[in-house]
Amino acid sequence: MLYDIFIDPFVQMYQMPDFFLQVLWEGFVAGILYALIALGFVLIFKASGVFNFAQGIMVVFAGLTLVGLNENGVPAYLALILTIGVMGVLAYGVERVVMRPLVNQPEIILLMATIGLTYFLVGFGEFVFGGEPKQMITEQLGLPTGSTAFEIGDRGLVILQHIDIAAAVIAVLMVTALAIFFNKTRIGRALRAVADDHQAALSVGISLNQIWAIVWFAAGLVALATGIMWGARSDVSFALEIVAFKALPVLILGGFTSIPGAIVGGLIIGFGEKIGELYWGGLVGGGVESWLAYIIALIFLLFRPQGLFGERIIERI
């Protein structure tokens, strides 16, 4: 038994390096996509200090809107532009109807508001688009398809799906843009001020309503990119909402306020899931990929609850 746990998996990695590299690539892509989902949570948390329970359904809603418009005869790129507009309208509506009346309310009230928003979007999405899974318009958007195989000497092949490469590139570009936005722009500094103290931000002339609308729109754009990439790898359905909650252990690992932490946390979860499932999953009957992320997050909570890049909060009493 000890051999199966501590030795045999590493022997397999050495004997089949092509398969191991394939596993690492799959883990990298999954981790990048988890990180992209987590970015939406980070944006809202940095601006309002609340966990946005609705981010998962926003990913689904954005993807369904894009596909639904195309199915009704709207060309792909026009549908993409209109979907961005829909996410902008959603951001304005959330700020006006949900967030504005709750200024300076306890964080638990804001959390409950995002839960209510989740179920509204679920019902509205099913009413408009139906509950059937839909195929992402990958080729119409110009996203690459197919795959490329790389030889590892005489030890086998590693196959890279072109859509996975595109997903990784787009995720890196979005992370870079958001990091620059938060750290180098006036609006980004205002967002951090709002996150620290709503009342203090208002007292120095920062428009809380404007900031919230901007950050919800940015989270909507992240949700749209995530929906496109996840949908291209499988399909667009309400099951993606469950996948989106893999961002929770990612946030616990990286820190709820850290954009770099979302990336590092996503990669840890992505690599951990794939390696754990394929090399140790058989020892526990499989299904490791569905729960290992939460075990990793639990261990981090025990030893570093603020995450790898999170801010340690010290309160004087």
CSV table of N, CA, C and O in Angstrom, one decimal, residues 32-149:
chain,number,residue,atom,x,y,z
A,32,ILE,N,-5.4,27.8,-15.5
A,32,ILE,CA,-5.6,29.1,-16.1
A,32,ILE,C,-7.1,29.5,-16.1
A,32,ILE,O,-7.5,30.6,-15.8
A,33,LEU,N,-7.9,28.5,-16.5
A,33,LEU,CA,-9.3,28.8,-16.6
A,33,LEU,C,-10.0,29.0,-15.3
A,33,LEU,O,-10.9,29.8,-15.1
A,34,TYR,N,-9.5,28.2,-14.3
A,34,TYR,CA,-10.0,28.4,-12.9
A,34,TYR,C,-9.6,29.9,-12.4
A,34,TYR,O,-10.4,30.6,-11.8
A,35,ALA,N,-8.4,30.2,-12.8
A,35,ALA,CA,-7.9,31.6,-12.4
A,35,ALA,C,-8.7,32.7,-13.0
A,35,ALA,O,-9.0,33.7,-12.4
A,36,LEU,N,-9.1,32.4,-14.3
A,36,LEU,CA,-9.9,33.4,-15.0
A,36,LEU,C,-11.3,33.6,-14.3
A,36,LEU,O,-11.8,34.7,-14.2
A,37,ILE,N,-11.9,32.5,-13.9
A,37,ILE,CA,-13.1,32.6,-13.1
A,37,ILE,C,-12.9,33.3,-11.8
A,37,ILE,O,-13.6,34.2,-11.4
A,38,ALA,N,-11.8,33.0,-11.1
A,38,ALA,CA,-11.5,33.6,-9.8
A,38,ALA,C,-11.3,35.1,-10.0
A,38,ALA,O,-11.6,35.9,-9.0
A,39,LEU,N,-10.8,35.6,-11.1
A,39,LEU,CA,-10.6,37.0,-11.3
A,39,LEU,C,-11.9,37.8,-11.1
A,39,LEU,O,-11.9,38.9,-10.6
A,40,GLY,N,-13.0,37.2,-11.6
A,40,GLY,CA,-14.3,37.9,-11.5
A,40,GLY,C,-14.6,38.1,-10.0
A,40,GLY,O,-15.1,39.1,-9.6
A,41,PHE,N,-14.4,37.0,-9.2
A,41,PHE,CA,-14.6,37.1,-7.8
A,41,PHE,C,-13.7,38.2,-7.1
A,41,PHE,O,-14.1,39.0,-6.2
A,42,VAL,N,-12.4,38.2,-7.5
A,42,VAL,CA,-11.5,39.2,-7.0
A,42,VAL,C,-11.9,40.6,-7.2
A,42,VAL,O,-11.8,41.5,-6.4
A,43,LEU,N,-12.4,40.9,-8.5
A,43,LEU,CA,-12.8,42.2,-8.8
A,43,LEU,C,-13.9,42.7,-7.9
A,43,LEU,O,-13.8,43.8,-7.4
A,44,ILE,N,-14.9,41.9,-7.7
A,44,ILE,CA,-16.0,42.4,-6.9
A,44,ILE,C,-15.6,42.5,-5.5
A,44,ILE,O,-16.0,43.4,-4.8
A,45,PHE,N,-14.8,41.5,-5.0
A,45,PHE,CA,-14.4,41.6,-3.6
A,45,PHE,C,-13.5,42.8,-3.3
A,45,PHE,O,-13.6,43.4,-2.2
A,46,LYS,N,-12.6,43.2,-4.2
A,46,LYS,CA,-11.8,44.3,-4.0
A,46,LYS,C,-12.6,45.6,-4.0
A,46,LYS,O,-12.2,46.6,-3.3
A,47,ALA,N,-13.7,45.7,-4.7
A,47,ALA,CA,-14.5,46.9,-4.7
A,47,ALA,C,-15.6,47.0,-3.7
A,47,ALA,O,-16.0,48.1,-3.3
A,48,SER,N,-16.1,45.8,-3.2
A,48,SER,CA,-17.2,45.9,-2.2
A,48,SER,C,-16.9,45.1,-1.0
A,48,SER,O,-17.7,45.2,0.0
A,49,GLY,N,-15.8,44.3,-1.0
A,49,GLY,CA,-15.5,43.5,0.2
A,49,GLY,C,-16.5,42.3,0.4
A,49,GLY,O,-16.6,41.8,1.6
A,50,VAL,N,-17.2,41.9,-0.6
A,50,VAL,CA,-18.1,40.8,-0.5
A,50,VAL,C,-17.9,39.7,-1.5
A,50,VAL,O,-17.4,40.0,-2.6
A,51,PHE,N,-18.1,38.5,-1.2
A,51,PHE,CA,-17.9,37.4,-2.1
A,51,PHE,C,-19.1,37.4,-3.0
A,51,PHE,O,-20.3,37.3,-2.6
A,52,ASN,N,-18.9,37.5,-4.3
A,52,ASN,CA,-20.0,37.6,-5.3
A,52,ASN,C,-20.4,36.2,-5.7
A,52,ASN,O,-19.9,35.6,-6.6
A,53,PHE,N,-21.5,35.8,-5.0
A,53,PHE,CA,-22.0,34.5,-5.3
A,53,PHE,C,-22.5,34.3,-6.7
A,53,PHE,O,-22.7,33.2,-7.2
A,54,ALA,N,-22.8,35.5,-7.4
A,54,ALA,CA,-23.4,35.4,-8.7
A,54,ALA,C,-22.4,35.3,-9.8
A,54,ALA,O,-22.8,35.2,-11.0
A,55,GLN,N,-21.1,35.3,-9.5
A,55,GLN,CA,-20.1,35.2,-10.6
A,55,GLN,C,-20.3,34.0,-11.5
A,55,GLN,O,-20.1,34.0,-12.7
A,56,GLY,N,-20.6,32.8,-10.9
A,56,GLY,CA,-20.7,31.6,-11.6
A,56,GLY,C,-21.8,31.7,-12.7
A,56,GLY,O,-21.7,31.3,-13.8
A,57,ILE,N,-23.0,32.2,-12.3
A,57,ILE,CA,-24.1,32.3,-13.2
A,57,ILE,C,-23.9,33.4,-14.2
A,57,ILE,O,-24.4,33.3,-15.3
A,58,MET,N,-23.0,34.4,-13.9
A,58,MET,CA,-22.7,35.4,-14.8
A,58,MET,C,-21.9,34.8,-16.0
A,58,MET,O,-22.0,35.2,-17.2
A,59,VAL,N,-21.0,33.8,-15.7
A,59,VAL,CA,-20.3,33.1,-16.7
A,59,VAL,C,-21.2,32.4,-17.7
A,59,VAL,O,-21.1,32.5,-18.9
A,60,VAL,N,-22.2,31.7,-17.1
A,60,VAL,CA,-23.2,31.0,-17.9
A,60,VAL,C,-24.1,32.0,-18.7
A,60,VAL,O,-24.3,31.8,-19.9
A,61,PHE,N,-24.5,33.0,-18.0
A,61,PHE,CA,-25.4,34.0,-18.7
A,61,PHE,C,-24.7,34.7,-19.9
A,61,PHE,O,-25.3,34.8,-20.9
A,62,ALA,N,-23.5,35.0,-19.7
A,62,ALA,CA,-22.7,35.7,-20.8
A,62,ALA,C,-22.6,34.7,-22.0
A,62,ALA,O,-22.8,35.1,-23.1
A,63,GLY,N,-22.2,33.5,-21.7
A,63,GLY,CA,-22.0,32.5,-22.8
A,63,GLY,C,-23.3,32.2,-23.5
A,63,GLY,O,-23.4,32.1,-24.7
A,64,LEU,N,-24.4,32.1,-22.7
A,64,LEU,CA,-25.7,31.8,-23.3
A,64,LEU,C,-26.2,33.0,-24.2
A,64,LEU,O,-26.8,32.8,-25.2
A,65,THR,N,-25.9,34.2,-23.7
A,65,THR,CA,-26.4,35.4,-24.5
A,65,THR,C,-25.7,35.4,-25.8
A,65,THR,O,-26.3,35.6,-26.9
A,66,LEU,N,-24.4,35.1,-25.8
A,66,LEU,CA,-23.6,35.1,-27.1
A,66,LEU,C,-24.1,34.1,-28.0
A,66,LEU,O,-24.4,34.4,-29.2
A,67,VAL,N,-24.3,32.9,-27.5
A,67,VAL,CA,-24.7,31.8,-28.4
A,67,VAL,C,-26.2,32.0,-28.8
A,67,VAL,O,-26.5,31.8,-30.0
A,68,GLY,N,-27.0,32.5,-27.9
A,68,GLY,CA,-28.4,32.7,-28.2
A,68,GLY,C,-28.6,33.8,-29.3
A,68,GLY,O,-29.4,33.6,-30.2
A,69,LEU,N,-27.8,34.9,-29.2
A,69,LEU,CA,-27.9,35.9,-30.3
A,69,LEU,C,-27.5,35.3,-31.6
A,69,LEU,O,-28.1,35.6,-32.7
A,70,ASN,N,-26.4,34.5,-31.7
A,70,ASN,CA,-26.0,34.0,-32.9
A,70,ASN,C,-27.0,33.0,-33.5
A,70,ASN,O,-27.2,33.0,-34.7
A,71,GLU,N,-27.7,32.2,-32.6
A,71,GLU,CA,-28.7,31.3,-33.1
A,71,GLU,C,-29.9,32.0,-33.7
A,71,GLU,O,-30.6,31.5,-34.6
A,72,ASN,N,-30.1,33.3,-33.3
A,72,ASN,CA,-31.2,34.0,-33.9
A,72,ASN,C,-30.8,34.9,-35.0
A,72,ASN,O,-31.4,35.9,-35.4
A,73,GLY,N,-29.7,34.6,-35.7
A,73,GLY,CA,-29.3,35.2,-36.9
A,73,GLY,C,-28.3,36.4,-36.8
A,73,GLY,O,-28.0,37.0,-37.8
A,74,VAL,N,-27.8,36.7,-35.6
A,74,VAL,CA,-26.9,37.8,-35.4
A,74,VAL,C,-25.5,37.3,-35.7
A,74,VAL,O,-25.1,36.2,-35.1
A,75,PRO,N,-24.7,37.9,-36.6
A,75,PRO,CA,-23.4,37.5,-36.9
A,75,PRO,C,-22.5,37.4,-35.6
A,75,PRO,O,-22.7,38.1,-34.7
A,76,ALA,N,-21.5,36.5,-35.6
A,76,ALA,CA,-20.8,36.2,-34.4
A,76,ALA,C,-20.2,37.4,-33.8
A,76,ALA,O,-20.3,37.6,-32.6
A,77,TYR,N,-19.4,38.2,-34.5
A,77,TYR,CA,-18.7,39.4,-33.9
A,77,TYR,C,-19.7,40.5,-33.5
A,77,TYR,O,-19.5,41.1,-32.4
A,78,LEU,N,-20.8,40.6,-34.2
A,78,LEU,CA,-21.9,41.5,-33.7
A,78,LEU,C,-22.5,41.0,-32.5
A,78,LEU,O,-22.8,41.8,-31.5
A,79,ALA,N,-22.7,39.7,-32.4
A,79,ALA,CA,-23.3,39.1,-31.2
A,79,ALA,C,-22.3,39.3,-30.0
A,79,ALA,O,-22.8,39.5,-28.9
A,80,LEU,N,-21.0,39.2,-30.3
A,80,LEU,CA,-20.0,39.5,-29.2
A,80,LEU,C,-20.1,40.9,-28.7
A,80,LEU,O,-20.1,41.1,-27.5
A,81,ILE,N,-20.2,41.8,-29.6
A,81,ILE,CA,-20.4,43.2,-29.2
A,81,ILE,C,-21.7,43.5,-28.4
A,81,ILE,O,-21.7,44.1,-27.4
A,82,LEU,N,-22.8,42.9,-28.9
A,82,LEU,CA,-24.0,43.0,-28.2
A,82,LEU,C,-24.0,42.4,-26.8
A,82,LEU,O,-24.6,42.9,-25.9
A,83,THR,N,-23.3,41.3,-26.7
A,83,THR,CA,-23.2,40.6,-25.4
A,83,THR,C,-22.4,41.4,-24.4
A,83,THR,O,-22.8,41.5,-23.2
A,84,ILE,N,-21.4,42.1,-24.9
A,84,ILE,CA,-20.6,43.1,-24.1
A,84,ILE,C,-21.6,44.2,-23.6
A,84,ILE,O,-21.6,44.6,-22.4
A,85,GLY,N,-22.5,44.6,-24.5
A,85,GLY,CA,-23.5,45.6,-24.1
A,85,GLY,C,-24.4,45.1,-23.1
A,85,GLY,O,-24.8,45.8,-22.1
A,86,VAL,N,-24.8,43.8,-23.2
A,86,VAL,CA,-25.8,43.2,-22.3
A,86,VAL,C,-25.1,43.1,-20.9
A,86,VAL,O,-25.8,43.4,-19.9
A,87,MET,N,-23.8,42.8,-20.9
A,87,MET,CA,-23.1,42.7,-19.6
A,87,MET,C,-23.0,44.1,-19.0
A,87,MET,O,-23.0,44.3,-17.7
A,88,GLY,N,-22.9,45.1,-19.8
A,88,GLY,CA,-22.8,46.5,-19.3
A,88,GLY,C,-24.2,46.9,-18.7
A,88,GLY,O,-24.2,47.6,-17.7
A,89,VAL,N,-25.3,46.5,-19.4
A,89,VAL,CA,-26.6,46.8,-18.9
A,89,VAL,C,-26.8,46.1,-17.6
A,89,VAL,O,-27.4,46.6,-16.6
A,90,LEU,N,-26.4,44.8,-17.5
A,90,LEU,CA,-26.5,44.1,-16.3
A,90,LEU,C,-25.7,44.7,-15.1
A,90,LEU,O,-26.2,44.8,-14.0
A,91,ALA,N,-24.5,45.2,-15.4
A,91,ALA,CA,-23.7,45.9,-14.4
A,91,ALA,C,-24.4,47.2,-13.9
A,91,ALA,O,-24.5,47.4,-12.7
A,92,TYR,N,-25.0,48.0,-14.8
A,92,TYR,CA,-25.7,49.2,-14.4
A,92,TYR,C,-26.9,48.8,-13.6
A,92,TYR,O,-27.2,49.4,-12.6
A,93,GLY,N,-27.7,47.7,-14.0
A,93,GLY,CA,-28.8,47.3,-13.3
A,93,GLY,C,-28.5,46.8,-11.9
A,93,GLY,O,-29.2,47.1,-10.9
A,94,VAL,N,-27.4,46.1,-11.8
A,94,VAL,CA,-27.0,45.6,-10.4
A,94,VAL,C,-26.6,46.7,-9.5
A,94,VAL,O,-27.0,46.8,-8.4
A,95,GLU,N,-25.9,47.7,-10.1
A,95,GLU,CA,-25.5,48.9,-9.3
A,95,GLU,C,-26.7,49.7,-8.8
A,95,GLU,O,-26.9,50.1,-7.7
A,96,ARG,N,-27.7,49.9,-9.8
A,96,ARG,CA,-28.8,50.8,-9.5
A,96,ARG,C,-29.8,50.1,-8.6
A,96,ARG,O,-30.4,50.7,-7.6
A,97,VAL,N,-30.1,48.8,-8.8
A,97,VAL,CA,-31.2,48.1,-8.2
A,97,VAL,C,-30.7,47.3,-6.9
A,97,VAL,O,-31.5,47.3,-5.9
A,98,VAL,N,-29.5,46.8,-7.0
A,98,VAL,CA,-29.1,45.9,-5.9
A,98,VAL,C,-28.1,46.6,-4.9
A,98,VAL,O,-28.3,46.6,-3.7
A,99,MET,N,-27.0,47.2,-5.5
A,99,MET,CA,-25.9,47.7,-4.7
A,99,MET,C,-26.2,49.1,-4.1
A,99,MET,O,-25.9,49.3,-2.9
A,100,ARG,N,-26.8,50.0,-4.9
A,100,ARG,CA,-27.0,51.4,-4.4
A,100,ARG,C,-27.8,51.4,-3.1
A,100,ARG,O,-27.5,52.2,-2.2
A,101,PRO,N,-28.9,50.7,-3.0
A,101,PRO,CA,-29.7,50.7,-1.8
A,101,PRO,C,-29.0,50.1,-0.5
A,101,PRO,O,-29.5,50.3,0.6
A,102,LEU,N,-27.9,49.4,-0.8
A,102,LEU,CA,-27.2,48.7,0.3
A,102,LEU,C,-25.9,49.3,0.7
A,102,LEU,O,-25.1,48.6,1.3
A,103,VAL,N,-25.7,50.6,0.3
A,103,VAL,CA,-24.4,51.2,0.7
A,103,VAL,C,-24.3,51.2,2.2
A,103,VAL,O,-25.3,51.6,3.0
A,104,ASN,N,-23.1,50.9,2.7
A,104,ASN,CA,-22.8,50.9,4.2
A,104,ASN,C,-23.6,49.8,5.0
A,104,ASN,O,-23.6,49.8,6.2
A,105,GLN,N,-24.2,48.9,4.3
A,105,GLN,CA,-24.9,47.8,5.0
A,105,GLN,C,-23.8,46.7,5.3
A,105,GLN,O,-22.7,46.6,4.7
A,106,PRO,N,-24.1,45.8,6.3
A,106,PRO,CA,-23.1,44.8,6.6
A,106,PRO,C,-22.8,43.9,5.4
A,106,PRO,O,-23.7,43.7,4.5
A,107,GLU,N,-21.6,43.3,5.4
A,107,GLU,CA,-21.2,42.5,4.2
A,107,GLU,C,-22.1,41.3,4.0
A,107,GLU,O,-22.3,40.8,2.9
A,108,ILE,N,-22.7,40.7,5.1
A,108,ILE,CA,-23.6,39.6,4.9
A,108,ILE,C,-24.8,40.0,4.1
A,108,ILE,O,-25.4,39.1,3.3
A,109,ILE,N,-25.3,41.2,4.2
A,109,ILE,CA,-26.4,41.7,3.4
A,109,ILE,C,-26.1,41.7,2.0
A,109,ILE,O,-26.9,41.3,1.1
A,110,LEU,N,-24.9,42.2,1.6
A,110,LEU,CA,-24.4,42.2,0.2
A,110,LEU,C,-24.3,40.8,-0.3
A,110,LEU,O,-24.6,40.5,-1.5
A,111,LEU,N,-23.8,39.9,0.5
A,111,LEU,CA,-23.7,38.5,0.1
A,111,LEU,C,-25.0,37.9,-0.3
A,111,LEU,O,-25.2,37.3,-1.3
A,112,MET,N,-26.0,38.2,0.6
A,112,MET,CA,-27.3,37.7,0.4
A,112,MET,C,-27.9,38.3,-0.9
A,112,MET,O,-28.7,37.6,-1.6
A,113,ALA,N,-27.6,39.5,-1.2
A,113,ALA,CA,-28.1,40.2,-2.4
A,113,ALA,C,-27.5,39.5,-3.6
A,113,ALA,O,-28.2,39.3,-4.6
A,114,THR,N,-26.2,39.1,-3.6
A,114,THR,CA,-25.7,38.4,-4.8
A,114,THR,C,-26.3,37.0,-4.9
A,114,THR,O,-26.4,36.5,-6.0
A,115,ILE,N,-26.7,36.4,-3.8
A,115,ILE,CA,-27.3,35.1,-3.9
A,115,ILE,C,-28.7,35.2,-4.6
A,115,ILE,O,-29.1,34.5,-5.5
A,116,GLY,N,-29.4,36.3,-4.2
A,116,GLY,CA,-30.7,36.6,-4.8
A,116,GLY,C,-30.5,36.9,-6.3
A,116,GLY,O,-31.3,36.4,-7.2
A,117,LEU,N,-29.4,37.6,-6.7
A,117,LEU,CA,-29.2,37.9,-8.1
A,117,LEU,C,-28.9,36.6,-8.8
A,117,LEU,O,-29.3,36.5,-10.0
A,118,THR,N,-28.2,35.7,-8.2
A,118,THR,CA,-27.9,34.4,-8.8
A,118,THR,C,-29.2,33.7,-9.3
A,118,THR,O,-29.3,33.3,-10.4
A,119,TYR,N,-30.1,33.6,-8.4
A,119,TYR,CA,-31.4,32.8,-8.7
A,119,TYR,C,-32.2,33.6,-9.7
A,119,TYR,O,-32.9,33.0,-10.5
A,120,PHE,N,-32.1,34.9,-9.7
A,120,PHE,CA,-32.8,35.7,-10.7
A,120,PHE,C,-32.3,35.4,-12.1
A,120,PHE,O,-33.0,35.2,-13.0
A,121,LEU,N,-30.9,35.4,-12.2
A,121,LEU,CA,-30.3,35.2,-13.5
A,121,LEU,C,-30.5,33.7,-14.0
A,121,LEU,O,-30.7,33.5,-15.2
A,122,VAL,N,-30.6,32.8,-13.0
A,122,VAL,CA,-30.9,31.4,-13.4
A,122,VAL,C,-32.3,31.3,-14.0
A,122,VAL,O,-32.5,30.7,-15.1
A,123,GLY,N,-33.2,31.9,-13.3
A,123,GLY,CA,-34.6,31.8,-13.8
A,123,GLY,C,-34.8,32.6,-15.1
A,123,GLY,O,-35.4,32.1,-16.1
A,124,PHE,N,-34.2,33.8,-15.2
A,124,PHE,CA,-34.3,34.6,-16.4
A,124,PHE,C,-33.6,33.9,-17.5
A,124,PHE,O,-34.1,33.9,-18.7
A,125,GLY,N,-32.4,33.3,-17.3
A,125,GLY,CA,-31.7,32.6,-18.3
A,125,GLY,C,-32.4,31.4,-18.9
A,125,GLY,O,-32.5,31.2,-20.1
A,126,GLU,N,-33.0,30.6,-18.0
A,126,GLU,CA,-33.8,29.5,-18.5
A,126,GLU,C,-35.0,29.9,-19.2
A,126,GLU,O,-35.4,29.3,-20.2
A,127,PHE,N,-35.6,31.0,-18.8
A,127,PHE,CA,-36.8,31.5,-19.5
A,127,PHE,C,-36.5,32.0,-20.9
A,127,PHE,O,-37.2,31.7,-21.9
A,128,VAL,N,-35.3,32.7,-21.1
A,128,VAL,CA,-35.0,33.2,-22.4
A,128,VAL,C,-34.3,32.2,-23.3
A,128,VAL,O,-34.6,32.1,-24.5
A,129,PHE,N,-33.4,31.4,-22.7
A,129,PHE,CA,-32.5,30.6,-23.5
A,129,PHE,C,-32.9,29.1,-23.4
A,129,PHE,O,-32.4,28.3,-24.2
A,130,GLY,N,-33.7,28.7,-22.5
A,130,GLY,CA,-34.0,27.3,-22.3
A,130,GLY,C,-32.9,26.7,-21.4
A,130,GLY,O,-31.9,27.3,-21.1
A,131,GLY,N,-33.2,25.4,-21.1
A,131,GLY,CA,-32.2,24.7,-20.2
A,131,GLY,C,-31.3,23.7,-20.9
A,131,GLY,O,-30.5,23.1,-20.2
A,132,GLU,N,-31.4,23.7,-22.2
A,132,GLU,CA,-30.6,22.7,-23.0
A,132,GLU,C,-29.1,23.2,-23.2
A,132,GLU,O,-29.0,24.4,-23.4
A,133,PRO,N,-28.1,22.3,-23.1
A,133,PRO,CA,-26.8,22.8,-23.4
A,133,PRO,C,-26.6,23.3,-24.8
A,133,PRO,O,-27.3,22.8,-25.7
A,134,LYS,N,-25.8,24.2,-25.1
A,134,LYS,CA,-25.6,24.8,-26.4
A,134,LYS,C,-24.1,24.8,-26.8
A,134,LYS,O,-23.2,24.8,-25.9
A,135,GLN,N,-23.9,24.7,-28.1
A,135,GLN,CA,-22.5,24.6,-28.6
A,135,GLN,C,-21.9,26.0,-28.8
A,135,GLN,O,-22.6,26.9,-29.4
A,136,MET,N,-20.8,26.2,-28.2
A,136,MET,CA,-20.1,27.5,-28.4
A,136,MET,C,-19.7,27.8,-29.8
A,136,MET,O,-19.3,26.8,-30.5
A,137,ILE,N,-19.9,29.0,-30.3
A,137,ILE,CA,-19.6,29.4,-31.7
A,137,ILE,C,-18.1,29.6,-31.9
A,137,ILE,O,-17.6,30.7,-32.2
A,138,THR,N,-17.3,28.6,-31.6
A,138,THR,CA,-15.8,28.7,-31.6
A,138,THR,C,-15.3,29.2,-33.0
A,138,THR,O,-14.6,30.2,-33.0
A,139,GLU,N,-15.6,28.5,-34.0
A,139,GLU,CA,-15.1,28.8,-35.3
A,139,GLU,C,-15.6,30.2,-35.8
A,139,GLU,O,-14.8,30.9,-36.4
A,140,GLN,N,-16.8,30.5,-35.6
A,140,GLN,CA,-17.4,31.8,-36.0
A,140,GLN,C,-16.7,32.9,-35.4
A,140,GLN,O,-16.5,34.0,-36.0
A,141,LEU,N,-16.1,32.8,-34.2
A,141,LEU,CA,-15.4,33.8,-33.5
A,141,LEU,C,-13.9,33.9,-33.9
A,141,LEU,O,-13.2,34.7,-33.4
A,142,GLY,N,-13.5,32.9,-34.7
A,142,GLY,CA,-12.2,32.9,-35.2
A,142,GLY,C,-11.2,32.3,-34.2
A,142,GLY,O,-10.0,32.4,-34.4
A,143,LEU,N,-11.7,31.5,-33.2
A,143,LEU,CA,-10.8,30.8,-32.3
A,143,LEU,C,-10.3,29.6,-33.0
A,143,LEU,O,-11.0,28.9,-33.8
A,144,PRO,N,-9.0,29.3,-32.7
A,144,PRO,CA,-8.4,28.1,-33.4
A,144,PRO,C,-9.0,26.8,-32.9
A,144,PRO,O,-9.4,26.6,-31.8
A,145,THR,N,-9.0,25.9,-33.9
A,145,THR,CA,-9.4,24.5,-33.6
A,145,THR,C,-8.3,23.5,-34.0
A,145,THR,O,-7.3,24.0,-34.5
A,146,GLY,N,-8.5,22.3,-33.7
A,146,GLY,CA,-7.5,21.3,-34.1
A,146,GLY,C,-6.4,21.2,-33.0
A,146,GLY,O,-6.6,21.7,-31.9
A,147,SER,N,-5.3,20.5,-33.3
A,147,SER,CA,-4.3,20.2,-32.3
A,147,SER,C,-2.9,20.1,-33.0
A,147,SER,O,-2.8,20.0,-34.2
A,148,THR,N,-1.9,20.2,-32.2
A,148,THR,CA,-0.5,20.0,-32.6
A,148,THR,C,0.1,19.0,-31.7
A,148,THR,O,0.0,19.1,-30.5
A,149,ALA,N,0.9,18.1,-32.3
A,149,ALA,CA,1.6,17.0,-31.5
A,149,ALA,C,3.1,17.3,-31.5
A,149,ALA,O,3.6,17.7,-32.5
